[in-house]
Short mmCIF file of C-alpha atoms and ligand atoms in Angstrom, two decimals:
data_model
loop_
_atom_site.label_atom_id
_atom_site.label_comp_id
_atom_site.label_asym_id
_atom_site.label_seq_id
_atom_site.Cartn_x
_atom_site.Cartn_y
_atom_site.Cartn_z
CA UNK X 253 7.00 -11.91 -29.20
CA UNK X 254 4.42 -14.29 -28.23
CA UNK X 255 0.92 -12.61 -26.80
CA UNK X 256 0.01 -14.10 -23.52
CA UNK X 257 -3.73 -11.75 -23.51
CA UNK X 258 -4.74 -12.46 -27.13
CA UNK X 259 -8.15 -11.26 -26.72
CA UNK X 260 -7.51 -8.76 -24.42
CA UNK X 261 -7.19 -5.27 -26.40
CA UNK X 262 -5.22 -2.10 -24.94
CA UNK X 263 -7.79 -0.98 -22.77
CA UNK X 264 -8.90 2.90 -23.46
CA UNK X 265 -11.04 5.31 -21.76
CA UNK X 266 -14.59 5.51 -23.12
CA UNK X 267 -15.77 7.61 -20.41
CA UNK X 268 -18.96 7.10 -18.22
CA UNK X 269 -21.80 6.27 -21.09
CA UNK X 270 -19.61 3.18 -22.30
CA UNK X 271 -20.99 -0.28 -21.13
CA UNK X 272 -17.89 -2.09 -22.29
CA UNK X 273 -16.41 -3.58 -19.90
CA UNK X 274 -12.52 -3.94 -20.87
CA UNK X 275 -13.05 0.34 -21.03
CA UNK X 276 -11.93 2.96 -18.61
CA UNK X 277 -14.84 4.79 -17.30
CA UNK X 278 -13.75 7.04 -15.40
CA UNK X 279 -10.09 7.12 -15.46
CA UNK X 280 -8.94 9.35 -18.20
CA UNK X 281 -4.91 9.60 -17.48
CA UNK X 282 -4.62 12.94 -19.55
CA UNK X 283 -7.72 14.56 -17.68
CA UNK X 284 -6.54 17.32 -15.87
CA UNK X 285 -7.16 17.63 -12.05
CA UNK X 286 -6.16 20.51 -10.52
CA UNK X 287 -4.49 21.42 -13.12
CA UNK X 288 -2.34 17.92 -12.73
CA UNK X 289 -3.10 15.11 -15.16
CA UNK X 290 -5.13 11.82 -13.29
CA UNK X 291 -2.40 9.92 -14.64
CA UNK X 292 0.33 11.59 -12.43
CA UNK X 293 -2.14 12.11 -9.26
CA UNK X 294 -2.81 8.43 -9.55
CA UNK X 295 0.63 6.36 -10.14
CA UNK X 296 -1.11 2.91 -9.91
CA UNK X 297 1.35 -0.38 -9.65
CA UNK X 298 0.80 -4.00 -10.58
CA UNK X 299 1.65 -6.54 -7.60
CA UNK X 300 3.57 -9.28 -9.26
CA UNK X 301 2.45 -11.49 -6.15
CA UNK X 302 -1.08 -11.02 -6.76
CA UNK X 303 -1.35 -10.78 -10.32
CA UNK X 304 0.98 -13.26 -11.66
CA UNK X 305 1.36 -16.06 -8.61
CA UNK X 306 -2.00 -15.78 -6.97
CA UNK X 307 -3.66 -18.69 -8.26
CA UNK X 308 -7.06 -18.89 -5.60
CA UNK X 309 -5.18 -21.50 -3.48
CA UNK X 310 -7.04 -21.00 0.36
CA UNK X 311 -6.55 -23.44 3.08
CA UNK X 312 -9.52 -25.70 1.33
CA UNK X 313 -8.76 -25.99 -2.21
CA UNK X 314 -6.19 -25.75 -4.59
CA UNK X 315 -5.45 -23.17 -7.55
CA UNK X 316 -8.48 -22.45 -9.70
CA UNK X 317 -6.82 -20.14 -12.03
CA UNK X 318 -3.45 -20.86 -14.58
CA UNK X 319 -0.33 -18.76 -13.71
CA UNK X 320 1.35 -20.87 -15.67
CA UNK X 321 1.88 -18.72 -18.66
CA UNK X 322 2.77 -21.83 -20.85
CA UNK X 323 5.76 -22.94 -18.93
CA UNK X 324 6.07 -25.30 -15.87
CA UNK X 325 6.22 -24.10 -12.77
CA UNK X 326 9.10 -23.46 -10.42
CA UNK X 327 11.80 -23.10 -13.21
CA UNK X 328 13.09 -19.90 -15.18
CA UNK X 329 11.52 -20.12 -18.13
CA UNK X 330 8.30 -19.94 -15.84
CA UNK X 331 9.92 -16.58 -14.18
CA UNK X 332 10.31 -15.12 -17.56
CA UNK X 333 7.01 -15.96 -18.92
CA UNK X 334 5.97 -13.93 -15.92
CA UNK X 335 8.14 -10.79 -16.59
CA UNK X 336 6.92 -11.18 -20.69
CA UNK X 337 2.97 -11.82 -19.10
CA UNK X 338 3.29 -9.37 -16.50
CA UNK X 339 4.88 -6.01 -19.16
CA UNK X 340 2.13 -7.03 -21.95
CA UNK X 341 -0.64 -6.52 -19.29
CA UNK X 342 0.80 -3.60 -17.52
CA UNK X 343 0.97 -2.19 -21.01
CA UNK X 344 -2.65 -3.08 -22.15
CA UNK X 345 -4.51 -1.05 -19.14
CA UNK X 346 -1.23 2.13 -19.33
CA UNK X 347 0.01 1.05 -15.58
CA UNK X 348 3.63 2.80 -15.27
CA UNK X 349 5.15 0.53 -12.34
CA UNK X 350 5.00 -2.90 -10.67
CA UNK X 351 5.93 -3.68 -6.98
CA UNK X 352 7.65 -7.44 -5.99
CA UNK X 353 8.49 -9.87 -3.38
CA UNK X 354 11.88 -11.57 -4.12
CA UNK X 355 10.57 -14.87 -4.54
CA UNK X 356 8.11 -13.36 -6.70
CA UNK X 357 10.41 -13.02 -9.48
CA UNK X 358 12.20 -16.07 -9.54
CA UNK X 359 11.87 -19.68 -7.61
CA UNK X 360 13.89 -19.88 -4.35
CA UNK X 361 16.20 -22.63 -4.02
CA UNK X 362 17.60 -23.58 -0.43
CA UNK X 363 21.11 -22.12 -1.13
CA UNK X 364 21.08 -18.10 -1.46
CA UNK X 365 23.43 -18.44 -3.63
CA UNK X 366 21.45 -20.48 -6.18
CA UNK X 367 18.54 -17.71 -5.66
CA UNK X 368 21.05 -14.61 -5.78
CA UNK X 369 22.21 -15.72 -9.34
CA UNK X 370 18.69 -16.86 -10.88
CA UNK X 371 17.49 -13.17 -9.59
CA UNK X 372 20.46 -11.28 -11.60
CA UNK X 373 19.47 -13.29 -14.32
CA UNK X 374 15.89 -12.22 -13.89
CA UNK X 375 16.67 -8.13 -12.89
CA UNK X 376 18.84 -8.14 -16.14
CA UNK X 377 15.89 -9.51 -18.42
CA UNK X 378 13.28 -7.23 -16.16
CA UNK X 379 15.45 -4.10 -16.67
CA UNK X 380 15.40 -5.03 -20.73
CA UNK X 381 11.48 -4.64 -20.73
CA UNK X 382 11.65 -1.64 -18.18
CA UNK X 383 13.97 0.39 -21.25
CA UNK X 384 11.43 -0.35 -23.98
CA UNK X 385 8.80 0.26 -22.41
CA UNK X 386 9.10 2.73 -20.02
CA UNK X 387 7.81 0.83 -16.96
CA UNK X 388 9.53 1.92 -13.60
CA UNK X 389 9.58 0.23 -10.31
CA UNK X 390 7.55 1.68 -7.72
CA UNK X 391 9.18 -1.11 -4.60
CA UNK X 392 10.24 -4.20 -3.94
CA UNK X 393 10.81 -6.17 -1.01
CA UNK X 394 11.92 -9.40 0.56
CA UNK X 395 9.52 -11.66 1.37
CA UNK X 396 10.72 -13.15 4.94
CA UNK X 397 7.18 -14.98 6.01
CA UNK X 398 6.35 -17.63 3.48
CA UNK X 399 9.60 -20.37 3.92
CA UNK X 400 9.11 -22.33 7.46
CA UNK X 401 12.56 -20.94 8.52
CA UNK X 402 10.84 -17.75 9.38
CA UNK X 403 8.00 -19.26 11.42
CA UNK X 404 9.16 -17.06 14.27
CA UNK X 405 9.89 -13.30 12.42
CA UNK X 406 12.72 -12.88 10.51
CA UNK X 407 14.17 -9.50 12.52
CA UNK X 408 12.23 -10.94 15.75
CA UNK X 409 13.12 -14.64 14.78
CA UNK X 410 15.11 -16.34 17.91
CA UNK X 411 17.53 -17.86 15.20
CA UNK X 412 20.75 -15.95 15.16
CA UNK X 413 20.93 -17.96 11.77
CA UNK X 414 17.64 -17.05 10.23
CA UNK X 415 17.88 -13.17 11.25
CA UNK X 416 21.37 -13.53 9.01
CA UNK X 417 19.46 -15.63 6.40
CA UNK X 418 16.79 -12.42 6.62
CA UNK X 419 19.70 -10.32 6.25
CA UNK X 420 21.07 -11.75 2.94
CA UNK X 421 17.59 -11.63 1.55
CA UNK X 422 17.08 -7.98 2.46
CA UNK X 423 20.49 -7.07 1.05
CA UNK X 424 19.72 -8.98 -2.24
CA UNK X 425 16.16 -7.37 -2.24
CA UNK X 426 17.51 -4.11 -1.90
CA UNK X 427 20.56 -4.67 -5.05
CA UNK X 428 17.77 -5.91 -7.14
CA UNK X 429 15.57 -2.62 -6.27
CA UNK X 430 18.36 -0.49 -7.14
CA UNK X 431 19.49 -1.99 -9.91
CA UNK X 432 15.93 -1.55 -11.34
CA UNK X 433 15.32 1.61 -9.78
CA UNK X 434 13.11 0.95 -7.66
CA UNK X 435 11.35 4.44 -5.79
CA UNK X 436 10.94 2.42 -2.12
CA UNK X 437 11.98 -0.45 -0.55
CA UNK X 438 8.81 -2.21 2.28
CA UNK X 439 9.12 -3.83 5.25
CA UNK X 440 5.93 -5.79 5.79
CA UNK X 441 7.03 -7.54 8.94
CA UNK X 442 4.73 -10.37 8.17
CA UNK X 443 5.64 -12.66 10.82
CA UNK X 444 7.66 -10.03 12.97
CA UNK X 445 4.99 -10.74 15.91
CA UNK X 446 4.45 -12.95 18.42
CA UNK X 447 1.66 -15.50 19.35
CA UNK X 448 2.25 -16.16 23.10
CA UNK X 449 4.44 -14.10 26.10
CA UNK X 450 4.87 -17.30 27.65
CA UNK X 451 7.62 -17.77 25.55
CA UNK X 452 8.55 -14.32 24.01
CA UNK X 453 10.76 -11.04 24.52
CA UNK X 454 8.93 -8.04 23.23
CA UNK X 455 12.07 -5.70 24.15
CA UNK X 456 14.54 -7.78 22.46
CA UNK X 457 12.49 -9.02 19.21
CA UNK X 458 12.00 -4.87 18.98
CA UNK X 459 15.46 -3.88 19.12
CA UNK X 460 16.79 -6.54 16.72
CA UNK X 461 13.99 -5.70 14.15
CA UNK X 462 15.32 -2.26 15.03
CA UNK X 463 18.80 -3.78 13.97
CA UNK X 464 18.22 -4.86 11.16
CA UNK X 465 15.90 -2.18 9.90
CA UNK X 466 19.02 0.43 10.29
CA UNK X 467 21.51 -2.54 8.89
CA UNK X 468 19.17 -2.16 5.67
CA UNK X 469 19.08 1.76 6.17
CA UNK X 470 22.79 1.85 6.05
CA UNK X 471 23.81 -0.54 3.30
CA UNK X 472 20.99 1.05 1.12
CA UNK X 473 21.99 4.25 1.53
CA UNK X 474 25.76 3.09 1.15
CA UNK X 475 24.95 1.13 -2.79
CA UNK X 476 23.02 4.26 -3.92
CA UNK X 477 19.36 3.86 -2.68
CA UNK X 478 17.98 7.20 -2.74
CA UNK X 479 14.49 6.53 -2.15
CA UNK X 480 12.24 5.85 0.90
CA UNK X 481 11.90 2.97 3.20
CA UNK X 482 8.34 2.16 3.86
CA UNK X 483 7.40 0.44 7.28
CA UNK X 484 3.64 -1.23 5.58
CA UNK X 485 1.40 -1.82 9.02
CA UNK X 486 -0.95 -5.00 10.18
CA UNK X 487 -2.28 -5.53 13.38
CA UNK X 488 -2.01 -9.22 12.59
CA UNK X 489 -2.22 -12.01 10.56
CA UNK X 490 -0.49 -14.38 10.71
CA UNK X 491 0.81 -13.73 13.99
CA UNK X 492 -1.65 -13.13 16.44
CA UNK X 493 0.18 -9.82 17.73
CA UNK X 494 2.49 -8.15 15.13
CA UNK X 495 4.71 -5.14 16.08
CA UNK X 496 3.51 -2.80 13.12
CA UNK X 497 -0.04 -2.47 14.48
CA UNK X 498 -0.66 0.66 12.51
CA UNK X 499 0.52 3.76 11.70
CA UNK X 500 1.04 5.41 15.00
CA UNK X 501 2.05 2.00 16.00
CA UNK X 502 4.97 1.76 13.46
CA UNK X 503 5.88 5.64 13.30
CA UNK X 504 6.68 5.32 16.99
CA UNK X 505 8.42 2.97 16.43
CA UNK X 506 10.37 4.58 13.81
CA UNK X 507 10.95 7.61 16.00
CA UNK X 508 12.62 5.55 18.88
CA UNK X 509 14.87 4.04 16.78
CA UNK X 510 15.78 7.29 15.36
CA UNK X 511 14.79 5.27 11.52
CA UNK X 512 12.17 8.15 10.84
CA UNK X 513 14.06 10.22 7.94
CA UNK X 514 14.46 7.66 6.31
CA UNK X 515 11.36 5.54 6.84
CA UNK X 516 8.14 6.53 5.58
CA UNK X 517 4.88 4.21 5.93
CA UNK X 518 2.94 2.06 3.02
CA UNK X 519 -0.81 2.10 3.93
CA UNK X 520 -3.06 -0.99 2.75
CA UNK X 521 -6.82 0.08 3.15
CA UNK X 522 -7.30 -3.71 4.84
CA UNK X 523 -4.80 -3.80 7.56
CA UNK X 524 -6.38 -0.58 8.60
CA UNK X 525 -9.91 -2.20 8.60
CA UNK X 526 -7.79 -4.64 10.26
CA UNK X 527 -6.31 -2.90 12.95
CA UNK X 528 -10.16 -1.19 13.75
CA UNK X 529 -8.91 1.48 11.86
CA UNK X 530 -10.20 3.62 8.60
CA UNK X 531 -7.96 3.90 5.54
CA UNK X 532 -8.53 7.41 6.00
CA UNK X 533 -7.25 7.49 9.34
CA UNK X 534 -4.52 5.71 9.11
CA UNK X 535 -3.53 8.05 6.22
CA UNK X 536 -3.84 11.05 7.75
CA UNK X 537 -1.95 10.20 10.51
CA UNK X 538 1.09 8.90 8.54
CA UNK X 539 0.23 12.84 6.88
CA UNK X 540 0.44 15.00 10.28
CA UNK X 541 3.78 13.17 11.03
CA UNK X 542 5.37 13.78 7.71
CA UNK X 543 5.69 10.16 6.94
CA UNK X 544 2.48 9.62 4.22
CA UNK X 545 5.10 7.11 1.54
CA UNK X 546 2.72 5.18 -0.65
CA UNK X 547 -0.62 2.67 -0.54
CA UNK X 548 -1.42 -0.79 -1.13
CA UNK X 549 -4.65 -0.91 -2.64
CA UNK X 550 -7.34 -3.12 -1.84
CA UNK X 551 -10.31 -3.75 0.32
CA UNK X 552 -11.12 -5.98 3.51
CA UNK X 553 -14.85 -7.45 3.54
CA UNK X 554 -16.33 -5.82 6.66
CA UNK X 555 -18.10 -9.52 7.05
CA UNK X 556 -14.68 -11.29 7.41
CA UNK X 557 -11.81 -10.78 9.89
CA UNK X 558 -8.69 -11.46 7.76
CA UNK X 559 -6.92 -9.54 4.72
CA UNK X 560 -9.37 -10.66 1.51
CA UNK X 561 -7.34 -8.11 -0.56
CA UNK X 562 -10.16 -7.12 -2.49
CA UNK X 563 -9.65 -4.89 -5.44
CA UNK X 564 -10.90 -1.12 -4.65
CA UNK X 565 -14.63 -0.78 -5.15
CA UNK X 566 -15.87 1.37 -2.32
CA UNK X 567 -15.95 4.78 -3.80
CA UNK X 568 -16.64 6.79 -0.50
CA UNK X 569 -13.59 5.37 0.87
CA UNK X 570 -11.78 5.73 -2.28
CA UNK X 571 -12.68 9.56 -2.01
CA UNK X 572 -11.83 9.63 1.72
CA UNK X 573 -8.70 8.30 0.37
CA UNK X 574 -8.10 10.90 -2.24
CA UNK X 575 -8.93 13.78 0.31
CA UNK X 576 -6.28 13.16 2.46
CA UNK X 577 -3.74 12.36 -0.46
CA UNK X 578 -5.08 15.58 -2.00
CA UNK X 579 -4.65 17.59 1.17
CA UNK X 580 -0.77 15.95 1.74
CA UNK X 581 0.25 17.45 -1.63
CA UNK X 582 0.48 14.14 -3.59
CA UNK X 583 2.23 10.79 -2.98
CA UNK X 584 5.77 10.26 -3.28
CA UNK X 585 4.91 6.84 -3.71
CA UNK X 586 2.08 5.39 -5.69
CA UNK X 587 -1.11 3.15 -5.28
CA UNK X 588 0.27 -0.71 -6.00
CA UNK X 589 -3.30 -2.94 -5.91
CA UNK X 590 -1.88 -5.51 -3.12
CA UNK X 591 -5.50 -7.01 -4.35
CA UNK X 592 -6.27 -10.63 -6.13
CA UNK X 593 -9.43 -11.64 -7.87
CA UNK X 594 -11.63 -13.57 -6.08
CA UNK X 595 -11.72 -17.69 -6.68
CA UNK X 596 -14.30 -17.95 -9.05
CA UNK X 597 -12.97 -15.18 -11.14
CA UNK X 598 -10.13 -17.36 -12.42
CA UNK X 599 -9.99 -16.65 -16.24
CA UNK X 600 -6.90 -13.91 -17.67
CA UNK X 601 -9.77 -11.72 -18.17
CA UNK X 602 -11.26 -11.02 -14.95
CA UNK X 603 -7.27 -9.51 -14.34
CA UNK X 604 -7.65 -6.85 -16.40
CA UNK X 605 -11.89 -6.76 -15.34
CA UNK X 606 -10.43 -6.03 -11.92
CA UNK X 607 -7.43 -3.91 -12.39
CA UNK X 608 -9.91 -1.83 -14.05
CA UNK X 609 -12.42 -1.23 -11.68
CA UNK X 610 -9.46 -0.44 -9.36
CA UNK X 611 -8.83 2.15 -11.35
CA UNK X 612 -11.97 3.08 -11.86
CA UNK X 613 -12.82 3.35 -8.39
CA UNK X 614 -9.42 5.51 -7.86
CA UNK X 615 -10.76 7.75 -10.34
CA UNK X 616 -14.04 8.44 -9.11
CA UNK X 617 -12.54 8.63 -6.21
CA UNK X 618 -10.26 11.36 -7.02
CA UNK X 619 -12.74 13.60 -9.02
CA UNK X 620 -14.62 13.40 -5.86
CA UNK X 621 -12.43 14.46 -3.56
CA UNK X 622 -11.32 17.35 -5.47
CA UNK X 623 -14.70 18.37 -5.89
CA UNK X 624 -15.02 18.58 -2.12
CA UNK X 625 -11.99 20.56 -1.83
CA UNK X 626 -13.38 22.92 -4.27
CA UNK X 627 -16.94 22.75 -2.58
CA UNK X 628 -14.75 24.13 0.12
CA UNK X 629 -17.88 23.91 2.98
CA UNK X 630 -16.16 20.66 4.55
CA UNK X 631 -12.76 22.29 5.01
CA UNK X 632 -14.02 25.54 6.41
CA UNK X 633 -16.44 23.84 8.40
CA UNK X 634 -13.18 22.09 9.89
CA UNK X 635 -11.47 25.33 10.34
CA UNK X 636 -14.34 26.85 12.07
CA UNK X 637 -14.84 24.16 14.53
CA UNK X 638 -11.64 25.20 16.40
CA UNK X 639 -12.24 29.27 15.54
CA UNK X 640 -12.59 29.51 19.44
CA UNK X 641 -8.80 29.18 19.92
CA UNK X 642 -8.75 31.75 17.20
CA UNK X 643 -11.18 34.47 17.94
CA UNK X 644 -10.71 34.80 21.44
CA UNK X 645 -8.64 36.51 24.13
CA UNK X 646 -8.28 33.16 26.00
CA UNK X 647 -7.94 30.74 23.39
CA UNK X 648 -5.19 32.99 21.44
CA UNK X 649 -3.02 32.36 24.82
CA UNK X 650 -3.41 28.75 24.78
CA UNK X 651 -2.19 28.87 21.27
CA UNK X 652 0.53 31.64 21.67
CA UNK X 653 1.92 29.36 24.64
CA UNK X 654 0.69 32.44 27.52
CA UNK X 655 -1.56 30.13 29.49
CA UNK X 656 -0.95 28.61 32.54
CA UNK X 657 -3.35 25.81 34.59
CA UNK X 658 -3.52 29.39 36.68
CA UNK X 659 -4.84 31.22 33.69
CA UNK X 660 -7.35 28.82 32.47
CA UNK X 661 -8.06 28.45 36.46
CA UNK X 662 -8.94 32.00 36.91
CA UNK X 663 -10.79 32.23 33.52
CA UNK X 664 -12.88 28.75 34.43
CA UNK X 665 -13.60 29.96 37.51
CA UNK X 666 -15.32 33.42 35.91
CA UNK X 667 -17.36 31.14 33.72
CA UNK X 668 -19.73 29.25 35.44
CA UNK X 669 -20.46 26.33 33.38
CA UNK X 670 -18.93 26.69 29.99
CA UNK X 671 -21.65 26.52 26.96
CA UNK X 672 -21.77 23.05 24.75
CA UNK X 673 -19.03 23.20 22.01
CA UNK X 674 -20.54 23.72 18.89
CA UNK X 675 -22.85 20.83 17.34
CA UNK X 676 -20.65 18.46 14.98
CA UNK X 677 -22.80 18.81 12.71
CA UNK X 678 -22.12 15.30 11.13
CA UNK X 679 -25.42 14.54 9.44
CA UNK X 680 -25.04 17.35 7.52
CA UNK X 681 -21.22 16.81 6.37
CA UNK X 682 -22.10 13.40 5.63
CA UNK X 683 -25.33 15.26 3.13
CA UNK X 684 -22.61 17.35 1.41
CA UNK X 685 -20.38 14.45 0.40
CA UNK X 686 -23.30 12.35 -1.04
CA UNK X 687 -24.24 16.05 -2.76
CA UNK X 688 -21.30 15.99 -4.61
CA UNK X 689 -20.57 12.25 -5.01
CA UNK X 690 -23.85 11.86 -6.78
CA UNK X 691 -23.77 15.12 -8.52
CA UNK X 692 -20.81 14.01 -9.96
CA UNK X 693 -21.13 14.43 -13.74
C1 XLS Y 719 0.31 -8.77 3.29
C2 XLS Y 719 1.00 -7.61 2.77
C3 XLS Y 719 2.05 -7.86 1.71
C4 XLS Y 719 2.94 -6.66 1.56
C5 XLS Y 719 4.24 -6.93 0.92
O1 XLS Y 719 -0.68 -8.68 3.97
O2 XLS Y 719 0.05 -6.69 2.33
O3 XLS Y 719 1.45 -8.23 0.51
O4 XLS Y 719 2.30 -5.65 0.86
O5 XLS Y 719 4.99 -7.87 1.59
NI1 NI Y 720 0.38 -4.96 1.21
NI1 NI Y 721 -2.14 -7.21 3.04
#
């Protein structure tokens, strides 16, 4: 079997002395957490977008780095260069799954049919490497925004052709995703938006995304799919409005449409920046509503407005991260870097450089977190910030359901002015995190 990353050894943790850059630092998959091992808290997934398409092609400039893999591109030979490319390096740096558009896996021709066939040929040779290797699926996913015939949505399109075109491609998606086992199936409803009301419907493109959304629920349900949806939010880009603004955005959404036991929602760190949002937040309120699925992650560039799809470097929100996926229990999905190097850092190497500080940064990010939860002073400061709902007569019958607007009336009334809430004490919570970020070791 030819070697596609000759130089490029299996890459090992060498822990936190170890200047060598193809190392682990700080991820150590057998380290125990919790008494979990990092490996299993931290179920990282390779983007086959990303990793083996993205070439550095922007709106300026063509591809700066070779996807090619030896083979020309656009034909099956290329596709299967990919899957060979793509198992060697998950291999190398001990990633367990990889997440996939589609057209990802194999070049679309305009007939389905054409596309169907070269992607049962492709499952077939995928699901070969999956057995001896023991790499699973983590999602996959149609990708309904890159072909012109979904310049207007593909579930909000005004096509009654397209929205069955999108409907083939979801059924496909979701065959192929069984038939490799995939854990989730993601709508990213990359073009399910609108630029202008002048000439749009909110109310109907909703209910037909809505449509097809529980068309998808039903057939996958009906071949076998056992997993989770996943509704992945952006505010926008490239549509200047898109439906899934964020989480509360998409899980009301879910709810009205009576899709939410069976939807949960992927997070991506930049379409929360995005949406004005932290990662953090966006998590916990997928968390509070039952619905936390999985992550995309990456990094937005707080200097630029769009999704750069950075790899993870920002260790406080990598921690703020952790804490809430700590606090939910786990993921049931995993953490797939929807991240690309940046255009100068074409060469084969700077993949792995990058998948590894994602990791890296995941790590720290974890041991952090846990060591906040076992500080304990954030959480009980948390839990004491509300104690007056708690402790007293009054605030027990707000929370035991006894209180009227004549209660709290009469009880107002007896007060005078009520004393300041407790001080927020920010400063201070922001003191202990840096405390035991930088008192790490
Ligand atoms: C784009 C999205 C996309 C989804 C999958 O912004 O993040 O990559 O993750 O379609
Ligand atoms: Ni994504
Ligand atoms: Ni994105």
């Amino acid at each position: 079997m030819k070697e596609y990353f000759e130089n490029i050894p299996a890459i090992k943790f060498e822990g936190s002395d170890s200047k060598n850059p193809l190392a682990f630092h700080f991820y150590d998959p057998e380290r125990l957490v919790s008494g979990k091992k990092m490996g299993d808290i931290l179920p990282f997934a390779m983007a086959w977008w990303h990793n083996l398409g993205a070439n550095g092609t922007d709106m300026f400039g063509r591809g700066a780095a070779d996807k090619s893999f030896g083979q020309k591109e656009g034909t099956m030979e290329h596709a299967k260069a990919k899957v060979d490319a793509g198992f060697e390096f998950m291999q190398k740096l001990g990633i367990k799954y990889f997440c996939f558009h589609d057209v990802d896996l194999v070049p679309e021709s305009d007939d389905i049919k054409i596309t169907n066939a070269r992607l049962d040929e492709i499952s077939d040779y995928i699901l070969l490497k999956m057995k001896s290797t023991g790499i699973k699926c983590l999602w996959g996913t149609a990708n309904m925004f890159s072909n012109p015939r979904y310049m207007n949505g593909a579930g909000s399109t005004n096509s009654a052709d397209v929205y069955s075109f999108a409907a083939a491609q979801v059924k496909k998606a979701l065959d192929v995703t069984v038939k490799l086992g995939g854990k989730g199936y993601v709508f990213w409803g990359g073009r399910e938006g609108y630029e202008t009301l002048l000439n749009t419907d909110i109310k109907f493109e909703l209910e037909n995304i809505a449509r097809l959304l529980t068309m998808a629920r039903d057939y996958g349900r009906k071949i076998g799919f056992k997993g989770d949806f996943y509704i992945e939010p952006k505010p926008k880009e490239p549509m200047k409005h898109q439906y899934d603004f964020d989480a509360a955005t998409a899980i009301g959404f879910l709810k009205a449409h009576g899709l939410d036991r069976d939807f949960k929602i992927n997070v991506e760190a930049n379409h929360a920046t995005l949406a004005g949002h932290t990662f953090e937040h966006e998590l916990r309120i997928c968390a509070i509503n039952g619905m936390l699925g999985s992550i995309d992650a990456n990094q937005g560039d707080p200097c630029l407005g769009w999704d750069t799809d950075e790899f993870p470097f920002d260790v406080y929100s990598a921690t703020f991260c952790m804490l809430e996926v700590l606090r939910a229990g786990g993921l049931s999905g995993g953490f797939n870097f929807d991240a690309k190097c940046r255009r100068p850092s074409y060469t084969h190497e700077d993949m792995f450089k990058a998948y590894i500080l994602g990791m890296d940064t995941f790590a720290l990010g974890l041991l952090a977190a846990d060591k906040i939860i076992s500080d304990g002073r954030i959480d009980s400061f948390v839990k004491d910030r509300y104690s007056s709902f708690f402790d007293t007569k009054i605030g027990k019958s707000i929370m035991d359901g006894a209180a009227t607007l004549e209660s709290l009336s009469a009880h107002a009334e007896k007060l005078g002015a009520p004393a300041l809430p407790s001080s927020g004490r920010q400063e201070e919570l922001q003191h202990i995190v840096n405390d035991v970020l930088f008192g790490l070791r």
